[in-house]
Short mmCIF file of the C-alpha atoms (twelve columns), coordinates in Angstrom:
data_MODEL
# 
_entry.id   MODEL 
# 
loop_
_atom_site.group_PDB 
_atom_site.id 
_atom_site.type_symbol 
_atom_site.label_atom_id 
_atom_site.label_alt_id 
_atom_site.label_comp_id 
_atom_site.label_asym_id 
_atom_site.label_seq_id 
_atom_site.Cartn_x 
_atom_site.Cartn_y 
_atom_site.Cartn_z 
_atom_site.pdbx_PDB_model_num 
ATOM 1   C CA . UNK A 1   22.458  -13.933 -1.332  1 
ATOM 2   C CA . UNK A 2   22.276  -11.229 1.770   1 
ATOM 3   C CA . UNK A 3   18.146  -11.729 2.758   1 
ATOM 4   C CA . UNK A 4   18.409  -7.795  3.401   1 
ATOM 5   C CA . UNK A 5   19.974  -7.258  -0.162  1 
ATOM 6   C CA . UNK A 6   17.113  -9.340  -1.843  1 
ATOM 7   C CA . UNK A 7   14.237  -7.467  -0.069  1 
ATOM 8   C CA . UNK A 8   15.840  -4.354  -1.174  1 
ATOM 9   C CA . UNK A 9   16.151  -5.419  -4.734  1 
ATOM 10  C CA . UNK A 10  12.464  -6.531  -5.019  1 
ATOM 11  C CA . UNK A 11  11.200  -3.445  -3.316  1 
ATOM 12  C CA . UNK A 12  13.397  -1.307  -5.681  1 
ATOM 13  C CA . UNK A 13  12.167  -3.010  -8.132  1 
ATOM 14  C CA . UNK A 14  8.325   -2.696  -6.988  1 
ATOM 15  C CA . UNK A 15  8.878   1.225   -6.836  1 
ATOM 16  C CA . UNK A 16  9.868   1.567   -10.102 1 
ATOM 17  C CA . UNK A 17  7.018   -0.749  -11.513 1 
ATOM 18  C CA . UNK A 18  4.450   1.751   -9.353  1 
ATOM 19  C CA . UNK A 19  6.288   4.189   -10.930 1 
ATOM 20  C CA . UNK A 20  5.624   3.083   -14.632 1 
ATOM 21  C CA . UNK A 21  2.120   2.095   -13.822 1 
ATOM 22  C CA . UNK A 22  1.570   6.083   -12.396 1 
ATOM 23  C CA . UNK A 23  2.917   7.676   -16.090 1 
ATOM 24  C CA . UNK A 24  0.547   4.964   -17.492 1 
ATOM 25  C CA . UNK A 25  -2.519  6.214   -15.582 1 
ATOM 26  C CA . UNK A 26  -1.620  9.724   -16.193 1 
ATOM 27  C CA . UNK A 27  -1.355  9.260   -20.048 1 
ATOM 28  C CA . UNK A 28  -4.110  7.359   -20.369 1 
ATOM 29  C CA . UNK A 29  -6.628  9.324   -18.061 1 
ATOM 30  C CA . UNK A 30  -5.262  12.590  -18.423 1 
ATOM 31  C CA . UNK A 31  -3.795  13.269  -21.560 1 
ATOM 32  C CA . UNK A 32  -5.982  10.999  -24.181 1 
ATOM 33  C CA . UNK A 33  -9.386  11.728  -24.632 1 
ATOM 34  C CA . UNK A 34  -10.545 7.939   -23.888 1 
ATOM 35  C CA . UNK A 35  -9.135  7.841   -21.041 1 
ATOM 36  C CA . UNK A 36  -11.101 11.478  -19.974 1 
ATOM 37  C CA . UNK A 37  -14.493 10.116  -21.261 1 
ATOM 38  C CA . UNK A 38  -14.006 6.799   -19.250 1 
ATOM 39  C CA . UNK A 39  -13.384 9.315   -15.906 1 
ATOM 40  C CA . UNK A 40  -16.444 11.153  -17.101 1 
ATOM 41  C CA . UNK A 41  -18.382 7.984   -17.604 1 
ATOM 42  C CA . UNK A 42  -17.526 6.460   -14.170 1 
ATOM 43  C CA . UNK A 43  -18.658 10.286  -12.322 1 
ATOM 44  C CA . UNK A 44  -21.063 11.894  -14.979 1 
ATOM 45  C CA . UNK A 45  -21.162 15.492  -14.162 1 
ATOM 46  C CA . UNK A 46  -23.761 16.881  -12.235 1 
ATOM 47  C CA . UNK A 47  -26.864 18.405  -14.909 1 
ATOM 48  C CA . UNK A 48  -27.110 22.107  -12.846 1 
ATOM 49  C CA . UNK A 49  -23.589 23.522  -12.217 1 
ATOM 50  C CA . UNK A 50  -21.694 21.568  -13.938 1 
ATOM 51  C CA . UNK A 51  -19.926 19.971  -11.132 1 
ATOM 52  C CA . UNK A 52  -19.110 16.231  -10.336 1 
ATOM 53  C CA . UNK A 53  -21.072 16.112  -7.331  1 
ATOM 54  C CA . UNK A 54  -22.951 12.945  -7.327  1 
ATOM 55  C CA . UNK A 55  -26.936 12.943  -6.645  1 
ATOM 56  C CA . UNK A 56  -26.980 10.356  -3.962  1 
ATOM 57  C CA . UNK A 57  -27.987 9.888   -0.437  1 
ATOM 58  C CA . UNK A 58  -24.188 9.145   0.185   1 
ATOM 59  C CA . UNK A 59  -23.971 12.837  -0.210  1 
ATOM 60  C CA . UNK A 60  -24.168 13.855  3.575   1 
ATOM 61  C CA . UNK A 61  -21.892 10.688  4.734   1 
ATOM 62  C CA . UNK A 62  -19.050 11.438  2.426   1 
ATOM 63  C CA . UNK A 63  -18.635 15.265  3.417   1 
ATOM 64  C CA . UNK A 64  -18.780 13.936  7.293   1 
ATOM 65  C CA . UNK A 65  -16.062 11.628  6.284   1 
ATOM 66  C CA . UNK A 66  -14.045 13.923  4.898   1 
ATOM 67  C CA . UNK A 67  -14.599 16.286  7.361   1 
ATOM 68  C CA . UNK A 68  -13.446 14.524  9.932   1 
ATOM 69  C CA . UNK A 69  -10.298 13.034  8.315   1 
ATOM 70  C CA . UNK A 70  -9.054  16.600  6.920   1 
ATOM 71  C CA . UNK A 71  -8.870  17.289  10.753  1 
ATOM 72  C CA . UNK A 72  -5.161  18.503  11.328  1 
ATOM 73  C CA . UNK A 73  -5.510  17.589  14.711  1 
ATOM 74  C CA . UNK A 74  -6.757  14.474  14.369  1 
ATOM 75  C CA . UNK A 75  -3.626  13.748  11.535  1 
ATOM 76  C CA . UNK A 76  -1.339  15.156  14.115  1 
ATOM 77  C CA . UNK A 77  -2.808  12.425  16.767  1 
ATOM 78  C CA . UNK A 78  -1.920  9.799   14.133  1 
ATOM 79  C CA . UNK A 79  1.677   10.947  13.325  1 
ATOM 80  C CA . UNK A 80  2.730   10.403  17.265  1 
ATOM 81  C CA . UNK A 81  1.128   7.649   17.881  1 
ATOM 82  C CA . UNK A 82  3.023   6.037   14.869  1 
ATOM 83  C CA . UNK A 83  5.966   7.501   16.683  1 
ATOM 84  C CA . UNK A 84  4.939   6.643   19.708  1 
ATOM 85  C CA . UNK A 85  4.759   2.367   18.907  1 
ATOM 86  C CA . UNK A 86  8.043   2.732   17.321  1 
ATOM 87  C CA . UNK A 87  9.527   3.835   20.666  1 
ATOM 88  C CA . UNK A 88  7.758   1.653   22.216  1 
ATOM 89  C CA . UNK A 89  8.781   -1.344  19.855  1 
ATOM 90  C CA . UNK A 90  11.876  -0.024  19.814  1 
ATOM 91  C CA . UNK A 91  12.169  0.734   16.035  1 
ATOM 92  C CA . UNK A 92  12.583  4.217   16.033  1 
ATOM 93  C CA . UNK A 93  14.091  3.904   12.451  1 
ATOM 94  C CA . UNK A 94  10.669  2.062   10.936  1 
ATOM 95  C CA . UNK A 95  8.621   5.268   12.705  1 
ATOM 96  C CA . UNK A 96  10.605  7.572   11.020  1 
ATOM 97  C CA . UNK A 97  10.198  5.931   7.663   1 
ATOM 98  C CA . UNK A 98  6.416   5.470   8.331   1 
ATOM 99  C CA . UNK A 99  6.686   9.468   9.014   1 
ATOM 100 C CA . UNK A 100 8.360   9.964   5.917   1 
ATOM 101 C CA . UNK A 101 5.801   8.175   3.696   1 
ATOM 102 C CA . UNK A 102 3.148   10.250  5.246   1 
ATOM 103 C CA . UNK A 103 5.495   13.993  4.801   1 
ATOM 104 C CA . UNK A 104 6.174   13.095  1.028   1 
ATOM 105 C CA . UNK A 105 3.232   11.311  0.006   1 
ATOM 106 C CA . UNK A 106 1.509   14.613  0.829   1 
ATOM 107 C CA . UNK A 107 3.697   16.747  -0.461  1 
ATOM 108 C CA . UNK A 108 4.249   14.688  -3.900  1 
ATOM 109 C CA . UNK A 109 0.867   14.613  -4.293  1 
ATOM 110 C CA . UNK A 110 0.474   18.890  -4.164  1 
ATOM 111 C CA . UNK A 111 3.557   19.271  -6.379  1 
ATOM 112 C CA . UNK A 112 2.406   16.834  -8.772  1 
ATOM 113 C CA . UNK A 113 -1.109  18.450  -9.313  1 
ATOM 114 C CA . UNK A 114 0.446   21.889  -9.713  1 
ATOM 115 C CA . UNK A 115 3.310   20.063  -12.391 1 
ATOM 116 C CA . UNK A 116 0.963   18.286  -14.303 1 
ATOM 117 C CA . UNK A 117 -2.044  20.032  -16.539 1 
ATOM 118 C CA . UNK A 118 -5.034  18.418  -17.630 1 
ATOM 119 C CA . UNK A 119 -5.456  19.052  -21.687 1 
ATOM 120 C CA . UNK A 120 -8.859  20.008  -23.848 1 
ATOM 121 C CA . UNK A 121 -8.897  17.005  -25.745 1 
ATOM 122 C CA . UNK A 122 -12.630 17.695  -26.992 1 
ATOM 123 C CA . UNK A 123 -14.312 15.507  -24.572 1 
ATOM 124 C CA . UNK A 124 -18.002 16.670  -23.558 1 
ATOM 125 C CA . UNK A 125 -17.534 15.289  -19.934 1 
ATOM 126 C CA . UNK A 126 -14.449 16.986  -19.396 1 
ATOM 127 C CA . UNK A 127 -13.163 20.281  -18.106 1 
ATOM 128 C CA . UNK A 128 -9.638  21.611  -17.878 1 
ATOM 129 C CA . UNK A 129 -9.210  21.464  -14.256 1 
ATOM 130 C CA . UNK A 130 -6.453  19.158  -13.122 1 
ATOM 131 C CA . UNK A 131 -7.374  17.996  -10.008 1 
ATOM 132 C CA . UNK A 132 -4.494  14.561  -10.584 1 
ATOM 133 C CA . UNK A 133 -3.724  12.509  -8.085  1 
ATOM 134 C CA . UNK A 134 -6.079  13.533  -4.688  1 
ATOM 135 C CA . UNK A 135 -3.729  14.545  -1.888  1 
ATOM 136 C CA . UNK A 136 -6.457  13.005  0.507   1 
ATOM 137 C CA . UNK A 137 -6.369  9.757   -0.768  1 
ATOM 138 C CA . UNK A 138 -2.590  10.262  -0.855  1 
ATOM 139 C CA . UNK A 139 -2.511  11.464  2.824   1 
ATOM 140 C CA . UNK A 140 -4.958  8.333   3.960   1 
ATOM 141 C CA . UNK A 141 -2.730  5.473   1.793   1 
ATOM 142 C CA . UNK A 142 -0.053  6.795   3.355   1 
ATOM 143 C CA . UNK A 143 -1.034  6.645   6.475   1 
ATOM 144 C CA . UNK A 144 -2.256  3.567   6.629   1 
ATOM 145 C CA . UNK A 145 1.051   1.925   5.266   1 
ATOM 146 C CA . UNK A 146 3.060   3.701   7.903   1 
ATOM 147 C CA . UNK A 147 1.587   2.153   10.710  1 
ATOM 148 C CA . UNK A 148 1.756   -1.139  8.779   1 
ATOM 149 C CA . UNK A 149 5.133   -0.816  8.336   1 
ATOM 150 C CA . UNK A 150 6.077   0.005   12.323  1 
ATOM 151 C CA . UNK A 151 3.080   -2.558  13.572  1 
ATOM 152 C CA . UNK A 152 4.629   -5.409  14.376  1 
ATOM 153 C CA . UNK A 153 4.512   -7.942  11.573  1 
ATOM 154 C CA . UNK A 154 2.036   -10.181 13.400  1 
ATOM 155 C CA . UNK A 155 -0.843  -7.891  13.945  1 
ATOM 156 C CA . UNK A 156 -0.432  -6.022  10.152  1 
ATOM 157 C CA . UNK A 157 -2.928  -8.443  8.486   1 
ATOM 158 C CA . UNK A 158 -5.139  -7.490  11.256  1 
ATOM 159 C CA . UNK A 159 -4.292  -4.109  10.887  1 
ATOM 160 C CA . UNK A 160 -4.572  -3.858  6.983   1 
ATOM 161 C CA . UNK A 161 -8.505  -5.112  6.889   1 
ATOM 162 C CA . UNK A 162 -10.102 -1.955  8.591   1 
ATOM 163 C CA . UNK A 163 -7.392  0.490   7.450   1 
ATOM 164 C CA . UNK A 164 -7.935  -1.020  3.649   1 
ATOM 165 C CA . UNK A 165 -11.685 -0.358  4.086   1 
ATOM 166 C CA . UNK A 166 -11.261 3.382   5.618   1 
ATOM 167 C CA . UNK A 167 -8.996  4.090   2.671   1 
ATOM 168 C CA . UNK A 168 -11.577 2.604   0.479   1 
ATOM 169 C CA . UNK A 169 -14.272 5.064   2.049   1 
ATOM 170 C CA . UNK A 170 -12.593 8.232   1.987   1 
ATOM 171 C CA . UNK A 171 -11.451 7.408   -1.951  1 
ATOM 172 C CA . UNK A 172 -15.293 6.764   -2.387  1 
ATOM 173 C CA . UNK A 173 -15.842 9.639   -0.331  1 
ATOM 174 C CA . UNK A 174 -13.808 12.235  -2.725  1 
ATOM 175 C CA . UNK A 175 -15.228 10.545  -5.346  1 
ATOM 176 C CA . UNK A 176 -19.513 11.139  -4.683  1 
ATOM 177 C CA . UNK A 177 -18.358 14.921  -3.255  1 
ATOM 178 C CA . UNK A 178 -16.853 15.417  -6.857  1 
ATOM 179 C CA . UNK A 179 -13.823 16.531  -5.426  1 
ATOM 180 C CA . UNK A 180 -11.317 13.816  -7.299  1 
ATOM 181 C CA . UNK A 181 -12.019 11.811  -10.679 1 
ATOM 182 C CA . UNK A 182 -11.686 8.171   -10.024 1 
ATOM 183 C CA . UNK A 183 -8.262  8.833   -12.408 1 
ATOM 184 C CA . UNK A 184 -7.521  11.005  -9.385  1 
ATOM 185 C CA . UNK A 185 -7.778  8.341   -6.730  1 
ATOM 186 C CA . UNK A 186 -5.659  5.639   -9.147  1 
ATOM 187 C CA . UNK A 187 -3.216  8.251   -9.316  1 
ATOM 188 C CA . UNK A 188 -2.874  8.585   -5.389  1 
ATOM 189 C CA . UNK A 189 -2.777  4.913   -4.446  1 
ATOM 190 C CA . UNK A 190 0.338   4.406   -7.266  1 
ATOM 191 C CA . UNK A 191 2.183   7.507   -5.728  1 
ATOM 192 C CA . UNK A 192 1.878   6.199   -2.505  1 
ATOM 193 C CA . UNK A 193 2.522   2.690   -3.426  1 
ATOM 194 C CA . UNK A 194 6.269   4.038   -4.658  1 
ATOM 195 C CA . UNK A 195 7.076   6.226   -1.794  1 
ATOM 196 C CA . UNK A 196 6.193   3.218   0.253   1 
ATOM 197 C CA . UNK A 197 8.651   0.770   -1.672  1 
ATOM 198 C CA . UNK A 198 11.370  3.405   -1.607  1 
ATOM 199 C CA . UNK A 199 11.011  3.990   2.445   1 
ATOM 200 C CA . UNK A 200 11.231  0.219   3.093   1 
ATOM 201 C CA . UNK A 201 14.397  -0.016  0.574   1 
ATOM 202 C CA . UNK A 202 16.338  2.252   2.637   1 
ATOM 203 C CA . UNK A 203 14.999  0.826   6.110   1 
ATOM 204 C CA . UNK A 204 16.555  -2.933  5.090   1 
ATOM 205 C CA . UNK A 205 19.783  -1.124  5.594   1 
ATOM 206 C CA . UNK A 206 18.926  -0.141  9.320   1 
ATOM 207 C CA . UNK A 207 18.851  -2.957  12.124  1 
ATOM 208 C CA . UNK A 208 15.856  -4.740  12.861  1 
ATOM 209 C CA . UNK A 209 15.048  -6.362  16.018  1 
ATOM 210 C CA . UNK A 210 11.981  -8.194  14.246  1 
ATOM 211 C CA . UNK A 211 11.796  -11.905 14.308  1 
ATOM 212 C CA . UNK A 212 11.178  -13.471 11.589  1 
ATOM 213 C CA . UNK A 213 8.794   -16.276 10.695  1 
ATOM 214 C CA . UNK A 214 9.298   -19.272 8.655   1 
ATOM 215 C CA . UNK A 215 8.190   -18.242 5.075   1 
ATOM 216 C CA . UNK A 216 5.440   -21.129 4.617   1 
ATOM 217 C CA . UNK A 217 3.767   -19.101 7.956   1 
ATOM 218 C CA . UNK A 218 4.647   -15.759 6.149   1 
ATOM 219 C CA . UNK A 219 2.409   -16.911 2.560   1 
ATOM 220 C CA . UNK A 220 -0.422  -18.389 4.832   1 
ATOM 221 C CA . UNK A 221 -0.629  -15.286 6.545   1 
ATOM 222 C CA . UNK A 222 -0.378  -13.008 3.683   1 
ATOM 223 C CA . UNK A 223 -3.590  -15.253 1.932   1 
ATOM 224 C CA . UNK A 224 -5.577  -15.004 5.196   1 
ATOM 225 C CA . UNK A 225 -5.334  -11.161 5.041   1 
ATOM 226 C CA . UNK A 226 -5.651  -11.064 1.185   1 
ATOM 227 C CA . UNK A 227 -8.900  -12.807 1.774   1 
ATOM 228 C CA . UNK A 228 -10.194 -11.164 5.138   1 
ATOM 229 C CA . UNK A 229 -9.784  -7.769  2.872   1 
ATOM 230 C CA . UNK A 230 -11.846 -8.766  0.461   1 
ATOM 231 C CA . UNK A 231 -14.651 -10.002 2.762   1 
ATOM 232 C CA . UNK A 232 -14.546 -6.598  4.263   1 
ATOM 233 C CA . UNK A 233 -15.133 -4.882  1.152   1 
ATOM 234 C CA . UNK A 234 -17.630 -7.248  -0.195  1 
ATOM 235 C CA . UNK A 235 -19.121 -6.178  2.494   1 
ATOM 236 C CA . UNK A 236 -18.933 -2.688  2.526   1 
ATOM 237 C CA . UNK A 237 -20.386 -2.833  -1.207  1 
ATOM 238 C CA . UNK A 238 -23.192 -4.766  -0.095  1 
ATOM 239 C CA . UNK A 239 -23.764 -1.997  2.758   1 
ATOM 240 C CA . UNK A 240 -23.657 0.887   0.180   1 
ATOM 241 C CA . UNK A 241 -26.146 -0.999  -1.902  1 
ATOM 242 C CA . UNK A 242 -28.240 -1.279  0.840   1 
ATOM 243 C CA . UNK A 243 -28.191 2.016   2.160   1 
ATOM 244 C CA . UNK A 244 -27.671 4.284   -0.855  1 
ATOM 245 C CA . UNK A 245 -29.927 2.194   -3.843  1 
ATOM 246 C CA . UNK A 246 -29.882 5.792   -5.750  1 
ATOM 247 C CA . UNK A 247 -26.018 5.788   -5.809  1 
ATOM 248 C CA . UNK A 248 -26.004 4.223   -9.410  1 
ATOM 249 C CA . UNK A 249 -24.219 1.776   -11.169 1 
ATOM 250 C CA . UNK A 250 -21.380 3.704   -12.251 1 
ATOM 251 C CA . UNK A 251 -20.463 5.129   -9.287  1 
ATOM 252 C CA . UNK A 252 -20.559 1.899   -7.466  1 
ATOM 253 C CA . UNK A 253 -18.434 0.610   -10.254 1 
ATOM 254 C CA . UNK A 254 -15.641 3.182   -9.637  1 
ATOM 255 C CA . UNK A 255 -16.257 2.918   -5.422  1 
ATOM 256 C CA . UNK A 256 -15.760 -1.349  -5.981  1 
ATOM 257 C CA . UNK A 257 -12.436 -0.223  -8.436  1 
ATOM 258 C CA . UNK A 258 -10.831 1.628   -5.769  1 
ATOM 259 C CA . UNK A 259 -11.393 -0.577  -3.000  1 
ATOM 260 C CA . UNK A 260 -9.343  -3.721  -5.486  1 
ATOM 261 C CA . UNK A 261 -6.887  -1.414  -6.029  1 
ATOM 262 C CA . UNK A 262 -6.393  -0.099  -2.545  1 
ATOM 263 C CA . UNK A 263 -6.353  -3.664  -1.013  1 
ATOM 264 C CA . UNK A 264 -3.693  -4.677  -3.965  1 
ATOM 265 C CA . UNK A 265 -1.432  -2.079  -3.053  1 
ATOM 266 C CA . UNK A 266 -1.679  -2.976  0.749   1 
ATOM 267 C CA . UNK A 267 -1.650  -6.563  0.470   1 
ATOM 268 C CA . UNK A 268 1.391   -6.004  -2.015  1 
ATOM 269 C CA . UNK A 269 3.277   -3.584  0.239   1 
ATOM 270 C CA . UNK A 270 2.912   -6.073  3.409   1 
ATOM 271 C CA . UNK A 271 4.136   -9.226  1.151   1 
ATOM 272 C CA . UNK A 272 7.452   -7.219  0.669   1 
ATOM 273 C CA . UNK A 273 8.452   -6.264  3.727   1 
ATOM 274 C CA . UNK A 274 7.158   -9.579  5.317   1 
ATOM 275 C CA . UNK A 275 10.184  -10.442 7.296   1 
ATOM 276 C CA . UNK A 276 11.244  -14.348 6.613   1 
ATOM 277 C CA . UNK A 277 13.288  -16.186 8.973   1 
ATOM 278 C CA . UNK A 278 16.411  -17.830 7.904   1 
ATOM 279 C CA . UNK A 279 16.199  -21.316 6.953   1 
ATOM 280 C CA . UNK A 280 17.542  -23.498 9.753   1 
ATOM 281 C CA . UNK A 281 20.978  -25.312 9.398   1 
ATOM 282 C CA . UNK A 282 20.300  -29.250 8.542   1 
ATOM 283 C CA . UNK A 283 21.120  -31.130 11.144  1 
ATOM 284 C CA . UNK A 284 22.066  -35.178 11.603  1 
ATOM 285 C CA . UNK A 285 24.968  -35.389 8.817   1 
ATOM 286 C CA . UNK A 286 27.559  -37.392 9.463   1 
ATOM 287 C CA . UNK A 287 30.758  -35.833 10.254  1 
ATOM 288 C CA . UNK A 288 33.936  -35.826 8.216   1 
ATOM 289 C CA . UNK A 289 35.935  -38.928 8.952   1 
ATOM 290 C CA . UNK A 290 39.661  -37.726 10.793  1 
ATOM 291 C CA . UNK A 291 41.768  -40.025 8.400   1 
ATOM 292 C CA . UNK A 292 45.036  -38.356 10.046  1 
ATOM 293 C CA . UNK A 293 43.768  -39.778 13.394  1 
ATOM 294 C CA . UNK A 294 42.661  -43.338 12.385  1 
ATOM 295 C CA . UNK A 295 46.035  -43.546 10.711  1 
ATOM 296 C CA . UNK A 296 48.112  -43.172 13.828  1 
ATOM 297 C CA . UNK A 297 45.734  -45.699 15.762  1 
ATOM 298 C CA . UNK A 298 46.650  -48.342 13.284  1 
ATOM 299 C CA . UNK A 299 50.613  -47.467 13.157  1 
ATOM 300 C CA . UNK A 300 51.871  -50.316 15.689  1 
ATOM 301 C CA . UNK A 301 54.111  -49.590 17.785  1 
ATOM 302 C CA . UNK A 302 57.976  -49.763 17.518  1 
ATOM 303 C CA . UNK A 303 59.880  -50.940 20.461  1 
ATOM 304 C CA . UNK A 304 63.055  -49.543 21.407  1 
# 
């Protein structure tokens, strides 16, 4: 089978299962009244104003975070440099996928949350507002997977740890602001997570000047990161913890939920598009014996 035709196939494939697991997350959190008192339990509104800001000391961090990050400026400075490395790298077709996850993971995240409406299902913790899936989470996942995908292949572990964990803070920023339900953030990280698949589909049909590297190097690599992610947000849990005791069980819950998730979806996304070098041709058979040629040795000769 074509190696380019098999990556396409499982990342086709991986879209489509994102794409099932997003209606899931939207039927169960949005539409059934379980699923809106579990969103409610994990972010409790506030008691005066009826808001989902959470009382914590993490209050004044997360609306610097987001602050900074809604910076058009500083998204702009993000977009070119992605262009910028694949010029550079000389994959101009990866940048321009890595561009396009970031255009319509925005912009599917906005069109979705005007689509989609959020029900009165009778739940106390609820309101009406429809605030599914967060176009910053959306805008950050998406991000972050578009330089993945035009980083060279080598240095995207590396890359993934601290670009899993600043997803992981602006999702947990969103979330103590009481801009997004965690429902919100799922939402984002699955819609992402598709685009994603979709954009590396299409760029297995462009050439690649990326070597490859033998598979067993490939799997090593992709446990290394898988763990190094995890250490990182063990540890940013433990920092939290330290530094915001008041931030409450459920909410630290929902923050250690969206970190799994986000590092899931990562770690997935880079163990598709790892690129795998061919297997090598065996070498040391024996070659085919040239029975026409031993034949005419062992004619004698006829004399004339």
């Amino acid at each position: 089978m074509n190696p380019r035709s098999s990556s396409a196939s499982r990342l086709l494939a991986a879209a489509a299962a994102s794409t099932v697991a997003f209606g899931l997350a939207w039927l169960l959190f949005v539409r059934s009244a379980p699923g809106q008192w579990l969103d409610g339990e994990l972010l409790p509104r506030a008691q005066w104003g009826g808001s989902y800001v959470q009382e914590t000391i993490l209050l004044g961090p997360a609306s610097l975070v987001l602050g900074r990050f809604g910076n058009p400026l500083l998204l702009g400075l993000v977009v070119v440099a992605i262009i910028a490395v694949g010029v550079l790298t000389r994959r101009i077709w990866a940048a321009v996928a890595a561009v396009a996850v970031f255009g319509c993971s925005a912009g599917a995240a906005g069109l979705v949350k005007e689509l989609l409406d959020r029900p009165e299902l009778g739940v106390a913790s609820s309101t009406t507002h429809n605030s599914f899936p967060s176009g910053h989470v959306a805008a950050a996942a998406a991000l972050l997977l578009g330089i993945l995908l035009v980083a060279p292949p080598r240095a995207r572990w590396w890359l993934a740890v601290p670009g899993t964990t600043g997803v992981s803070v602006i999702a947990a920023a969103t979330m103590v602001l009481g801009w997004h339900r965690f429902s919100d953030v799922v939402g984002s990280l699955l819609l992402v997570g598709t685009i994603f698949c979709l954009a590396a589909a299409a760029l297995t049909r462009a050439p690649d000047r990326t070597a490859g590297t033998p598979k067993e190097q490939a799997d090593d690599d992709a446990v290394t990161g898988l763990l190094s992610q995890a250490i990182a947000l063990t540890l940013l849990i433990m920092l939290v913890l330290a530094l915001a005791p008041d931030a409450g069980v459920r909410l630290m819950l929902a923050t250690a939920a969206v970190g799994v998730l986000t590092m899931l979806v990562v770690s997935g996304a880079l163990w598709l598009i790892r690129p795998i070098a061919p297997e090598p041709e065996p070498t040391g058979s024996l070659a085919a014996p040239d029975w026409t040629r031993d034949t005419i040795r062992a004619r004698p000769s006829v004399e004339r």
